[in-house]
Amino acid sequence: MNDSGSDIDVEVPASGTGCAECVAAGGWWVHLRRCARCGHVGCCDTSPAQHATAHFRSTGHPIIQSFEPGEDWFYDYRDGAVGEGPELAPPTSHPETQPVPGPAGKVPADWQDHIH
């Protein structure tokens, strides 16, 4: 991962176990992504609201890491590169008991009709 030194902060914990904006609005997501600089957890581009990309656009924080259990890949919005990076502060994923899509009780029965 092409880190300029300030794009990844290994000390900052994740902002929570779900997409910050979806939780606040009562929404739902397909997969979660974590900002490697500030820890913001947002939903992926398959999700209806695409909050991880919106976070990049509003903050300029270019690198995210998957926030899914068992996944540790990074993505750089600047060039579309996928790769490896340093271990970030825990938690490194949402709880394995959290459903995908999630969160429990918020995902509509026809959720596949709403994804990108």
N, CA, C and O of each residue as an XYZ file, in Angstrom:
464
protein
N       0.845     -1.172      0.000
C       0.000      0.000      0.000
C       0.892      1.237      0.000
O       1.849      1.310      0.770
N       0.590      2.188     -0.840
C       1.379      3.412     -0.968
C       0.926      4.427      0.077
O       0.039      5.239     -0.184
N       1.535      4.378      1.258
C       1.171      5.266      2.362
C       2.184      6.396      2.441
O       3.391      6.162      2.511
N       1.678      7.621      2.429
C       2.570      8.772      2.497
C       3.058      9.038      3.910
O       3.785     10.003      4.143
N       2.665      8.194      4.854
C       3.095      8.382      6.226
C       2.008      8.957      7.105
O       2.020      8.746      8.318
N       1.078      9.672      6.526
C       0.000     10.257      7.332
C      -1.364      9.678      6.968
O      -2.374     10.078      7.546
N      -1.408      8.753      6.027
C      -2.682      8.193      5.585
C      -3.131      7.009      6.414
O      -4.297      6.619      6.352
N      -2.221      6.426      7.195
C      -2.554      5.288      8.046
C      -2.108      5.597      9.469
O      -0.955      5.963      9.695
N      -3.006      5.452     10.416
C      -2.685      5.619     11.834
C      -3.023      4.320     12.539
O      -4.196      4.017     12.754
N      -2.008      3.552     12.900
C      -2.208      2.234     13.502
C      -2.683      2.307     14.953
O      -3.005      1.277     15.547
N      -2.729      3.485     15.520
C      -3.113      3.656     16.928
C      -4.608      3.923     17.110
O      -5.135      3.718     18.204
N      -5.293      4.370     16.072
C      -6.694      4.784     16.191
C      -7.624      3.582     16.088
O      -7.561      2.842     15.106
N      -8.489      3.372     17.082
C      -9.427      2.251     17.007
C     -10.569      2.545     16.039
O     -10.791      3.691     15.649
N     -11.275      1.508     15.665
C     -12.456      1.656     14.802
C     -13.528      2.454     15.542
O     -13.618      2.403     16.768
N     -14.336      3.186     14.785
C     -15.367      4.049     15.374
C     -16.533      3.268     15.974
O     -17.319      3.833     16.735
N     -16.658      2.016     15.657
C     -17.749      1.185     16.170
C     -17.787     -0.131     15.435
O     -16.843     -0.480     14.728
N     -18.875     -0.866     15.595
C     -18.988     -2.177     14.949
C     -19.882     -2.148     13.715
O     -20.094     -3.179     13.076
N     -20.403     -0.981     13.381
C     -21.248     -0.835     12.205
C     -20.984      0.489     11.526
O     -20.219      1.310     12.033
N     -21.611      0.703     10.386
C     -21.481      1.965      9.658
C     -22.043      3.090     10.526
O     -23.210      3.061     10.917
N     -21.202      4.077     10.822
C     -21.589      5.158     11.719
C     -22.845      5.883     11.229
O     -23.755      6.143     12.015
N     -22.898      6.206      9.948
C     -24.036      6.958      9.409
C     -25.296      6.098      9.308
O     -26.395      6.576      9.588
N     -25.145      4.834      8.910
C     -26.307      3.945      8.823
C     -26.907      3.709     10.203
O     -28.129      3.709     10.353
N     -26.064      3.507     11.214
C     -26.560      3.317     12.570
C     -27.348      4.545     13.009
O     -28.441      4.419     13.562
N     -26.798      5.732     12.765
C     -27.459      6.976     13.166
C     -28.794      7.170     12.460
O     -29.731      7.719     13.040
N     -28.884      6.720     11.208
C     -30.101      6.923     10.415
C     -31.054      5.730     10.447
O     -32.127      5.782      9.847
N     -30.675      4.659     11.138
C     -31.517      3.464     11.154
C     -31.427      2.660      9.878
O     -32.341      1.902      9.554
N     -30.328      2.819      9.145
C     -30.149      2.130      7.868
C     -29.447      0.796      8.022
O     -29.316      0.261      9.123
N     -28.997      0.270      6.888
C     -28.334     -1.038      6.862
C     -27.237     -1.031      5.804
O     -27.145     -0.113      4.989
N     -26.410     -2.070      5.831
C     -25.262     -2.168      4.936
C     -25.050     -3.601      4.495
O     -25.602     -4.537      5.073
N     -24.233     -3.756      3.455
C     -23.842     -5.080      2.983
C     -22.518     -5.469      3.646
O     -22.455     -6.464      4.369
N     -21.468     -4.695      3.404
C     -20.158     -4.942      4.012
C     -19.633     -3.640      4.601
O     -20.107     -2.553      4.271
N     -18.645     -3.775      5.480
C     -18.107     -2.609      6.168
C     -16.649     -2.371      5.804
O     -15.893     -3.308      5.545
N     -16.269     -1.089      5.789
C     -14.905     -0.661      5.502
C     -14.482      0.324      6.584
O     -15.295      1.103      7.082
N     -13.208      0.280      6.940
C     -12.667      1.129      8.012
C     -11.626      2.083      7.451
O     -10.717      1.662      6.737
N     -11.750      3.351      7.767
C     -10.757      4.337      7.365
C      -9.466      4.066      8.135
O      -9.470      3.989      9.364
N      -8.368      3.924      7.404
C      -7.084      3.603      8.027
C      -6.456      4.808      8.723
O      -5.479      4.662      9.458
N      -7.002      5.976      8.497
C      -6.448      7.179      9.135
C      -7.170      7.543     10.422
O      -6.526      7.822     11.434
N      -8.512      7.544     10.398
C      -9.257      8.024     11.573
C     -10.132      6.968     12.228
O     -10.720      7.225     13.279
N     -10.234      5.776     11.625
C     -11.014      4.699     12.212
C     -12.489      4.698     11.858
O     -13.215      3.799     12.282
N     -12.954      5.677     11.095
C     -14.373      5.735     10.713
C     -14.793      4.437     10.036
O     -14.133      3.984      9.102
N     -15.878      3.841     10.496
C     -16.414      2.647      9.857
C     -17.599      3.078      9.004
O     -18.545      3.693      9.497
N     -17.535      2.747      7.714
C     -18.587      3.085      6.779
C     -18.962      1.876      5.936
O     -18.240      0.880      5.911
N     -20.084      1.966      5.254
C     -20.553      0.852      4.427
C     -19.910      0.900      3.041
O     -19.532      1.961      2.547
N     -19.800     -0.274      2.433
C     -19.146     -0.440      1.135
C     -19.978      0.128     -0.014
O     -21.120      0.547      0.174
N     -19.389      0.133     -1.188
C     -20.076      0.664     -2.363
C     -21.200     -0.229     -2.877
O     -21.997      0.217     -3.702
N     -21.289     -1.461     -2.421
C     -22.431     -2.307     -2.761
C     -23.645     -1.902     -1.931
O     -24.785     -2.096     -2.356
N     -23.404     -1.347     -0.764
C     -24.468     -0.919      0.146
C     -25.236      0.258     -0.439
O     -24.685      1.021     -1.233
N     -26.498      0.414     -0.059
C     -27.304      1.508     -0.612
C     -26.706      2.901     -0.427
O     -26.782      3.720     -1.343
N     -26.113      3.193      0.733
C     -25.672      4.555      1.026
C     -24.196      4.832      0.732
O     -23.816      5.998      0.634
N     -23.370      3.829      0.590
C     -21.963      3.982      0.205
C     -21.214      5.002      1.075
O     -20.544      5.895      0.556
N     -21.334      4.858      2.395
C     -20.760      5.841      3.313
C     -19.237      5.823      3.391
O     -18.645      6.857      3.700
N     -18.574      4.694      3.125
C     -17.107      4.684      3.161
C     -16.541      5.606      2.080
O     -15.621      6.381      2.340
N     -17.089      5.522      0.875
C     -16.638      6.400     -0.206
C     -17.005      7.852      0.087
O     -16.224      8.759     -0.202
N     -18.173      8.076      0.651
C     -18.573      9.441      1.021
C     -17.603     10.021      2.047
O     -17.282     11.209      1.999
N     -17.140      9.187      2.971
C     -16.171      9.641      3.973
C     -14.873     10.059      3.286
O     -14.309     11.103      3.616
N     -14.394      9.258      2.337
C     -13.195      9.632      1.581
C     -13.399     10.972      0.880
O     -12.530     11.842      0.942
N     -14.518     11.141      0.227
C     -14.779     12.383     -0.524
C     -14.841     13.604      0.390
O     -14.394     14.687      0.010
N     -15.388     13.437      1.585
C     -15.519     14.586      2.485
C     -14.265     14.876      3.302
O     -14.060     16.013      3.727
N     -13.423     13.870      3.530
C     -12.249     14.069      4.377
C     -10.931     14.020      3.624
O      -9.935     14.588      4.071
N     -10.922     13.343      2.485
C      -9.677     13.132      1.759
C      -8.844     11.984      2.311
O      -7.723     11.770      1.851
N      -9.361     11.243      3.282
C      -8.645     10.081      3.823
C      -8.728      8.962      2.785
O      -9.806      8.404      2.579
N      -7.617      8.622      2.127
C      -7.677      7.774      0.934
C      -7.639      6.266      1.136
O      -7.969      5.523      0.212
N      -7.247      5.790      2.318
C      -7.032      4.354      2.471
C      -8.040      3.752      3.445
O      -8.249      4.256      4.548
N      -8.656      2.660      3.004
C      -9.580      1.922      3.861
C      -9.087      0.489      3.989
O      -8.290      0.008      3.183
N      -9.582     -0.177      5.019
C      -9.331     -1.602      5.188
C     -10.682     -2.284      5.329
O     -11.617     -1.714      5.893
N     -10.783     -3.496      4.822
C     -12.004     -4.264      5.030
C     -12.229     -4.395      6.533
O     -11.282     -4.579      7.298
N     -13.491     -4.299      6.948
C     -13.855     -4.458      8.358
C     -14.699     -5.715      8.520
O     -15.549     -5.808      9.406
N     -14.442     -6.687      7.634
C     -15.131     -7.971      7.672
C     -14.232     -9.012      8.348
O     -13.020     -9.010      8.133
N     -14.812     -9.897      9.161
C     -14.008    -10.939      9.810
C     -13.229    -11.764      8.789
O     -13.774    -12.177      7.765
N     -11.953    -11.999      9.075
C     -11.118    -12.816      8.202
C     -10.536    -12.084      7.007
O      -9.791    -12.684      6.232
N     -10.851    -10.805      6.833
C     -10.313    -10.022      5.716
C      -9.402     -8.935      6.262
O      -9.745     -8.273      7.242
N      -8.233     -8.741      5.633
C      -7.320     -7.700      6.105
C      -6.768     -6.835      4.969
O      -5.787     -6.117      5.160
N      -7.387     -6.898      3.797
C      -6.901     -6.126      2.651
C      -7.200     -4.629      2.809
O      -8.153     -4.221      3.474
N      -6.351     -3.845      2.175
C      -6.495     -2.392      2.143
C      -6.852     -1.963      0.725
O      -6.566     -2.677     -0.236
N      -7.474     -0.803      0.600
C      -7.819     -0.229     -0.702
C      -7.463      1.245     -0.673
O      -7.721      1.933      0.315
N      -6.870      1.732     -1.760
C      -6.483      3.132     -1.874
C      -7.381      3.789     -2.925
O      -7.316      3.445     -4.105
N      -8.212      4.731     -2.494
C      -9.126      5.415     -3.412
C      -8.390      6.204     -4.485
O      -8.945      6.420     -5.562
N      -7.172      6.638     -4.233
C      -6.449      7.463     -5.198
C      -6.139      6.738     -6.487
O      -6.240      7.314     -7.570
N      -5.759      5.462     -6.375
C      -5.360      4.745     -7.585
C      -6.052      3.394     -7.748
O      -5.770      2.667     -8.701
N      -6.954      3.051     -6.830
C      -7.677      1.790     -6.930
C      -6.861      0.575     -6.552
O      -7.282     -0.557     -6.794
N      -5.690      0.796     -5.957
C      -4.822     -0.318     -5.586
C      -5.385     -1.072     -4.385
O      -5.883     -0.472     -3.432
N      -5.294     -2.379     -4.451
C      -5.644     -3.253     -3.341
C      -4.353     -3.909     -2.887
O      -3.560     -4.372     -3.706
N      -4.146     -3.946     -1.577
C      -2.911     -4.538     -1.098
C      -2.918     -4.779      0.391
O      -3.962     -4.789      1.044
N      -1.725     -4.973      0.905
C      -1.535     -5.233      2.326
C      -1.092     -3.960      3.014
O      -0.629     -3.017      2.372
N      -1.239     -3.943      4.323
C      -0.810     -2.808      5.116
C      -0.527     -3.254      6.530
O      -0.567     -4.447      6.830
N      -0.241     -2.303      7.403
C       0.089     -2.647      8.781
C      -1.148     -3.088      9.566
O      -2.281     -2.832      9.159
N      -0.914     -3.746     10.683
C      -2.021     -4.139     11.556
C      -2.553     -2.897     12.251
O      -1.792     -2.152     12.870
N      -3.847     -2.673     12.151
C      -4.478     -1.518     12.781
C      -4.913     -1.867     14.203
O      -5.016     -3.040     14.564
N      -5.165     -0.838     14.998
C      -5.625     -1.037     16.370
C      -6.941     -1.813     16.366
O      -7.756     -1.636     15.461
N      -7.156     -2.658     17.354
C      -8.414     -3.402     17.427
C      -9.589     -2.479     17.750
O      -9.399     -1.408     18.328
N     -10.785     -2.888     17.383
C     -11.128     -4.124     16.697
C     -10.807     -4.020     15.206
O     -10.858     -2.938     14.622
N     -10.475     -5.158     14.604
C     -10.120     -5.182     13.192
C     -11.263     -5.658     12.306
O     -11.114     -5.740     11.086
N     -12.402     -5.970     12.913
C     -13.591     -6.348     12.149
C     -14.814     -6.196     13.033
O     -14.709     -6.034     14.248
N     -15.968     -6.251     12.403
C     -17.188     -6.299     13.192
C     -17.270     -7.678     13.837
O     -16.587     -8.598     13.389
N     -18.087     -7.847     14.879
C     -18.194     -9.165     15.520
C     -18.668    -10.232     14.532
O     -19.515     -9.965     13.679
N     -18.124    -11.422     14.650
C     -18.526    -12.520     13.763
C     -20.002    -12.848     13.907
O     -20.600    -13.397     12.982
N     -20.599    -12.526     15.040
C     -22.019    -12.793     15.263
C     -22.927    -11.771     14.583
O     -24.140    -11.970     14.515
N     -22.356    -10.689     14.084
C     -23.134     -9.658     13.398
C     -23.451    -10.147     11.991
O     -22.536    -10.520     11.256
N     -24.715    -10.157     11.597
C     -25.062    -10.698     10.279
C     -24.578     -9.826      9.120
O     -24.351     -8.625      9.267
N     -24.430    -10.472      7.967
C     -24.081     -9.794      6.716
C     -25.141    -10.159      5.701
O     -25.287    -11.344      5.398
N     -25.893     -9.213      5.157
C     -25.841     -7.799      5.515
C     -26.365     -7.558      6.926
O     -26.947     -8.451      7.542
N     -26.160     -6.371      7.421
C     -26.547     -6.050      8.786
C     -26.973     -4.603      8.898
O     -26.958     -3.876      7.905
N     -27.344     -4.180     10.061
C     -27.407     -4.950     11.294
C     -28.712     -5.747     11.399
O     -29.655     -5.524     10.639
N     -28.743     -6.653     12.327
C     -29.931     -7.492     12.536
C     -31.151     -6.607     12.759
O     -31.105     -5.626     13.500
N     -32.233     -6.979     12.102
C     -33.487     -6.263     12.268
C     -33.669     -5.044     11.391
O     -34.753     -4.462     11.381
N     -32.646     -4.635     10.651
C     -32.732     -3.435      9.801
C     -32.717     -3.750      8.305
O     -33.059     -2.893      7.490
N     -32.325     -4.962      7.943
C     -32.169     -5.315      6.536
C     -33.527     -5.733      5.967
O     -34.158     -6.650      6.492
N     -33.982     -5.072      4.899
C     -35.277     -5.440      4.317
C     -35.225     -6.818      3.647
O     -34.165     -7.267      3.211
N     -36.356     -7.463      3.573
C     -36.438     -8.801      2.959
C     -35.977     -8.768      1.502
O     -35.413     -9.747      1.014
N     -36.209     -7.657      0.806
C     -35.816     -7.523     -0.601
C     -34.494     -6.779     -0.754
O     -34.307     -6.046     -1.725
N     -33.575     -6.958      0.194
C     -32.332     -6.197      0.236
C     -31.530     -6.276     -1.065
O     -30.856     -5.316     -1.437
N     -31.601     -7.411     -1.754
C     -30.818     -7.561     -2.988
C     -31.299     -6.619     -4.097
O     -30.560     -6.330     -5.038
N     -32.537     -6.147     -3.978
C     -33.057     -5.186     -4.958
C     -32.515     -3.764     -4.717
O     -32.715     -2.878     -5.547
N     -31.840     -3.551     -3.601
C     -31.389     -2.213     -3.216
C     -29.871     -2.023     -3.267
O     -29.373     -0.950     -2.924
N     -29.136     -3.046     -3.690
C     -27.681     -2.934     -3.684
C     -27.148     -2.449     -5.027
O     -27.836     -2.494     -6.047
N     -25.907     -1.985     -4.996
C     -25.249     -1.461     -6.213
C     -24.356     -2.519     -6.808
O     -23.715     -2.281     -7.831
